[in-house]
Amino acid sequence: MKTRIEEYLKEVENFKAEKIEHLEDFRIKFLSKKGLVPALFADFKNVDPSERKEMGQLINELKNSVQNKIASLKENFDSSSDNKKGSMDLSLPVNAPMGSRHPLSIVRNEIIEIFSRIGFTVSEGPEIEDDFHNFTALNFPADHPARDMQDTFFIEKDPDIALRTHTSSVQVRVMENTQPPIRTISPGRVFRNEAISARAHCIFHQVEGLYVDTDVSFADLKQTLFYFAMELFGEETKTRFRPSYFPFTEPSAEMDVSCNICGGKGCNVCKYTGWVEILGCGMVDPNVLESCKIDSKKYTGFAFGMGVERITMLKYQINDLRLFFENDLKFLEQFKSSY
Ligand code: DAH
């Protein structure tokens, strides 16, 4: 009898249940009226009196260990919700609410997708930048107003360390580390010391673009950005370039797209002009190429920079930029998208 009980004890110890039904089979096998434990108690009367004490203890030990095993395995099943109702039912509807991407992420991903189709890679740089990458290498004169405390969040002085004011700093980092051909876009957060309003924020997002190779022309720039605008806003979209000034490009331009809200007829979004500005661009200034150790006699390039908030507002007809930062679910839930 002793070896029988010891074998049972081992069996109990090694028992594992994959389903809650296995636990019930186990209980029936040992503890039901016709189970192994009652059978042992029935045989107990035939045990030699000298062994009764030991056998009695062993049978009780077996009974307890079966009960403990059942209790502890049951607890495991209870705490795993999949098995609460027996086994997992894959046909049940999912009640968990589905999340949605932030509209700025949707638009940023779409921009990346459009440019990656024509061979642009994605590059990133630090949000905390030094003066060289944010300003000096980009041909900003020492007294340029953009370096002023009013625009820039400085972190340290001498040498100046600041939160980057634009993603053009990533251009510099890419050119420092790669020789042409370069075809890259750099999405990221930028920071400016501005009062928060419906149209401005101290944190916003930009996507920078850079193309450097032999014989890159302004026509390449125009065609690339024209393609981009049509892909993003639709085939009917028209573009126009207005002359502008940026220290790091020469010549420089701003690109307008026909207002996608009124189709160019005039509305309050385009201030009744039919056009909305979406980006700055130009041919990379030779000084910038040289600052980054790229031979400006051999190579030319174009660059552009766009604000993601502005483009998202246009695409989704959002009239207050602060909505992007408030994380109000009623706002965010409207953007279900695969991007
Ligand atoms: N960095 C500019 C800004 O923040 C945007 C920009 C304009 C980027 C022209 C460029 C460019 O690369 O060529 O306003």
Short mmCIF file of N, CA, C and O and ligand atoms in Angstrom, two decimals, residues 165-168 171 192 206 208-209 246 248-249 253 280-282 303-306, ligand 1:
data_model
loop_
_atom_site.label_atom_id
_atom_site.label_comp_id
_atom_site.label_asym_id
_atom_site.label_seq_id
_atom_site.Cartn_x
_atom_site.Cartn_y
_atom_site.Cartn_z
N THR A 165 15.55 74.95 -33.54
CA THR A 165 14.42 75.79 -33.95
C THR A 165 13.84 75.31 -35.29
O THR A 165 12.80 75.79 -35.71
N HIS A 166 14.57 74.43 -35.95
CA HIS A 166 14.07 73.85 -37.20
C HIS A 166 14.80 72.54 -37.48
O HIS A 166 15.88 72.28 -36.91
N THR A 167 14.22 71.73 -38.37
CA THR A 167 14.87 70.45 -38.68
C THR A 167 15.95 70.63 -39.74
O THR A 167 16.59 69.64 -40.14
N SER A 168 16.20 71.87 -40.17
CA SER A 168 17.30 72.09 -41.12
C SER A 168 18.63 71.68 -40.50
O SER A 168 19.59 71.37 -41.22
N GLN A 171 19.91 68.47 -41.89
CA GLN A 171 20.64 68.59 -43.17
C GLN A 171 22.13 68.59 -42.93
O GLN A 171 22.89 67.89 -43.59
N ARG A 192 10.19 76.74 -30.53
CA ARG A 192 10.43 78.18 -30.64
C ARG A 192 9.70 78.90 -29.54
O ARG A 192 8.59 78.52 -29.15
N GLN A 206 8.23 69.51 -38.02
CA GLN A 206 8.60 69.84 -39.39
C GLN A 206 9.09 68.60 -40.12
O GLN A 206 9.47 67.62 -39.49
N GLU A 208 11.99 68.13 -43.02
CA GLU A 208 13.02 68.77 -43.83
C GLU A 208 13.34 67.85 -45.00
O GLU A 208 13.28 66.62 -44.85
N GLY A 209 13.68 68.42 -46.14
CA GLY A 209 14.08 67.58 -47.27
C GLY A 209 15.40 68.07 -47.84
O GLY A 209 15.68 69.28 -47.83
N PHE A 246 15.93 82.68 -47.32
CA PHE A 246 16.43 81.91 -46.18
C PHE A 246 17.94 81.96 -46.27
O PHE A 246 18.49 81.91 -47.38
N PHE A 248 20.11 79.81 -45.77
CA PHE A 248 20.78 78.58 -46.20
C PHE A 248 20.46 78.17 -47.63
O PHE A 248 20.95 77.16 -48.11
N THR A 249 19.60 78.93 -48.31
CA THR A 249 19.31 78.61 -49.72
C THR A 249 19.43 79.86 -50.59
O THR A 249 19.13 80.97 -50.15
N ALA A 253 12.58 80.13 -52.12
CA ALA A 253 11.19 80.33 -52.51
C ALA A 253 10.26 79.79 -51.43
O ALA A 253 10.70 79.04 -50.54
N GLY A 280 8.87 76.21 -47.25
CA GLY A 280 9.98 77.03 -47.74
C GLY A 280 10.95 76.11 -48.45
O GLY A 280 11.08 74.93 -48.11
N CYS A 281 11.66 76.64 -49.45
CA CYS A 281 12.58 75.78 -50.19
C CYS A 281 13.63 76.61 -50.92
O CYS A 281 13.58 77.85 -50.89
N GLY A 282 14.54 75.96 -51.59
CA GLY A 282 15.53 76.68 -52.38
C GLY A 282 16.71 75.79 -52.73
O GLY A 282 16.75 74.61 -52.37
N ALA A 303 16.78 72.05 -51.08
CA ALA A 303 16.28 71.71 -49.74
C ALA A 303 14.90 72.30 -49.59
O ALA A 303 14.52 73.24 -50.30
N PHE A 304 14.14 71.73 -48.69
CA PHE A 304 12.83 72.30 -48.38
C PHE A 304 12.47 71.96 -46.95
O PHE A 304 13.04 71.03 -46.36
N GLY A 305 11.56 72.74 -46.39
CA GLY A 305 11.13 72.47 -45.02
C GLY A 305 9.67 72.82 -44.89
O GLY A 305 9.23 73.88 -45.34
N MET A 306 8.91 71.90 -44.28
CA MET A 306 7.46 72.16 -44.16
C MET A 306 7.00 71.92 -42.73
O MET A 306 7.59 71.13 -41.99
N1 DAH B 1 13.99 75.94 -41.79
C1 DAH B 1 12.94 76.77 -42.34
C2 DAH B 1 11.97 77.17 -41.24
O1 DAH B 1 11.99 76.60 -40.20
C3 DAH B 1 12.17 76.05 -43.40
C4 DAH B 1 13.00 75.84 -44.61
C5 DAH B 1 13.01 76.79 -45.61
C6 DAH B 1 13.79 74.71 -44.76
C7 DAH B 1 13.77 76.63 -46.74
C8 DAH B 1 14.55 74.54 -45.89
C9 DAH B 1 14.55 75.51 -46.87
O2 DAH B 1 15.32 73.48 -46.09
O3 DAH B 1 15.30 75.33 -48.00
O4 DAH B 1 11.19 78.06 -41.42
#
